[in-house]
Amino acid sequence: MRRVLHLKQVTQCAMLEDFGIFLVLADKSLFAYHIEALVPSNPPSPNTSRAPQKLNGNRDVQFFSVGTIGGRTLVIYMKKKGIESVFRVLEPVVERITEKAKVPGGFGRFAAFSSSRSEWFRVFKDFFLPSEAYDLYFLKAKIAICCSKGFEVMDLADFKSVTIPQREDPRLQAWNRRLEACIPLGMFRSSENEFLLCYSEFGMYVDRHGDPSRAVLTVEWEGTAERVACHPPYIMLFDTRFIEIRHIETGRLAQIIPGDEVRCLWDGRGGSAPPILTPGPDGWQEGGAQDARVHAAMRAEEAPGMKGRAGIRAVAQHVFELLPTIPLYLPGSLASPSQSTYFPQSSSPPHSPRLNPQWRG
């Protein structure tokens, strides 16, 4: 194992596989690396010597998001300016990425970044939001910005937007104070015509217009979520003490995976996982796709005598994937399978949390 990235305070990463570009947010600066410069192929390609490029000016990027709208791959990053959230939309330019590499300045492969503004990306759009933003999700044809006002659903073509849920709705009058106190974390399609809005303490189902769609307005979480991820037909809510897994269509609790210092490392965005499809008329298919979409970590139990250098106690962590398991039927007639199901025991690594049959890590 060798170190390939010499950056500190890394908070976000994403891979643009179609372009061979690896994005890293470190110390509030967004960098683009050619993957060949980090992990050279054999024989080496001309891109091995490509210098990384910095995509923003000052160290002011709070977060970024990668997605596709209308067949175009876009990178959107946000920086704060007073009470406003300023967004810049970038689009990778394949001709510039694949052109013959120029001689990098400085000494060594990572000694210098491109001094001029990025050649690999072009500015597609700029816009701002008069509120604090926490995250951004790509929907089918629009974007959804998680902000202090709720969820701002915006069309990038004309910047027209609507905030959901509608606070003026009489059904939400009693909930307005709580909606303001909780942090919006994510917005996911629960059915063809319905979305689940995930806040730090609860979830709310709304229709395409952003109006509450169910008689019971909220689904209360067991803990306080810091991150949320979706792997249909489930959502995963990350509390520092456990991972809470619920069915996205019903909101029912499916499983809790306990742990210590639990955190989500990758929620499926900006990587190789295929995009989440739209559920059909019959809803999401049970079992879900078996691609690795969500990665997480938790503190491991200390083994006896486990110490680091100079007698300092080492801190071990479990890093794992979360995948929905598929029920296996007992052997019998294929035409009439048994109603009972059999789940094999998980082959988890030592000291990992014991998972119940619904999910494996």
PDB file of C-alpha atoms in Angstrom, residues 178 185 199-203 218-227 235-247 251-258:
ATOM      1  CA  ARG A 178     -39.704  21.964  14.237  1.00  0.00           C
ATOM      2  CA  LEU A 185     -30.447  15.959   4.811  1.00  0.00           C
ATOM      3  CA  TYR A 199     -34.556  15.692   8.110  1.00  0.00           C
ATOM      4  CA  SER A 200     -32.172  15.072  11.005  1.00  0.00           C
ATOM      5  CA  GLU A 201     -34.987  13.887  13.318  1.00  0.00           C
ATOM      6  CA  PHE A 202     -37.819  12.747  11.050  1.00  0.00           C
ATOM      7  CA  GLY A 203     -39.020  12.124   7.502  1.00  0.00           C
ATOM      8  CA  THR A 218     -43.978  12.438   9.819  1.00  0.00           C
ATOM      9  CA  VAL A 219     -41.927   9.279  10.325  1.00  0.00           C
ATOM     10  CA  GLU A 220     -39.913   9.698  13.510  1.00  0.00           C
ATOM     11  CA  TRP A 221     -36.337   8.409  13.504  1.00  0.00           C
ATOM     12  CA  GLU A 222     -34.906   6.431  16.407  1.00  0.00           C
ATOM     13  CA  GLY A 223     -31.892   8.739  16.633  1.00  0.00           C
ATOM     14  CA  THR A 224     -30.572  12.044  15.293  1.00  0.00           C
ATOM     15  CA  ALA A 225     -29.197  11.533  11.803  1.00  0.00           C
ATOM     16  CA  GLU A 226     -26.075  13.331  10.601  1.00  0.00           C
ATOM     17  CA  ARG A 227     -26.106  11.784   7.108  1.00  0.00           C
ATOM     18  CA  ILE A 235     -32.769   4.520   3.244  1.00  0.00           C
ATOM     19  CA  MET A 236     -29.932   4.506   5.780  1.00  0.00           C
ATOM     20  CA  LEU A 237     -29.754   7.131   8.537  1.00  0.00           C
ATOM     21  CA  PHE A 238     -26.373   7.601  10.211  1.00  0.00           C
ATOM     22  CA  ASP A 239     -26.355   8.465  13.892  1.00  0.00           C
ATOM     23  CA  THR A 240     -22.941   8.352  15.606  1.00  0.00           C
ATOM     24  CA  ARG A 241     -24.246   5.404  17.661  1.00  0.00           C
ATOM     25  CA  PHE A 242     -25.941   3.297  14.993  1.00  0.00           C
ATOM     26  CA  ILE A 243     -27.173   3.003  11.422  1.00  0.00           C
ATOM     27  CA  GLU A 244     -30.947   3.097  11.113  1.00  0.00           C
ATOM     28  CA  ILE A 245     -32.331   1.306   8.047  1.00  0.00           C
ATOM     29  CA  ARG A 246     -35.912   1.950   6.929  1.00  0.00           C
ATOM     30  CA  HIS A 247     -38.052   0.952   3.979  1.00  0.00           C
ATOM     31  CA  GLY A 251     -40.934   4.338   6.522  1.00  0.00           C
ATOM     32  CA  ARG A 252     -40.966   1.206   8.653  1.00  0.00           C
ATOM     33  CA  LEU A 253     -37.849   0.324  10.603  1.00  0.00           C
ATOM     34  CA  ALA A 254     -36.093  -2.662   9.032  1.00  0.00           C
ATOM     35  CA  GLN A 255     -32.884  -2.893  11.030  1.00  0.00           C
ATOM     36  CA  ILE A 256     -30.502  -1.099  13.380  1.00  0.00           C
ATOM     37  CA  ILE A 257     -26.743  -1.713  13.139  1.00  0.00           C
ATOM     38  CA  PRO A 258     -25.126  -0.562  16.406  1.00  0.00           C
TER      39      PRO A 258
END
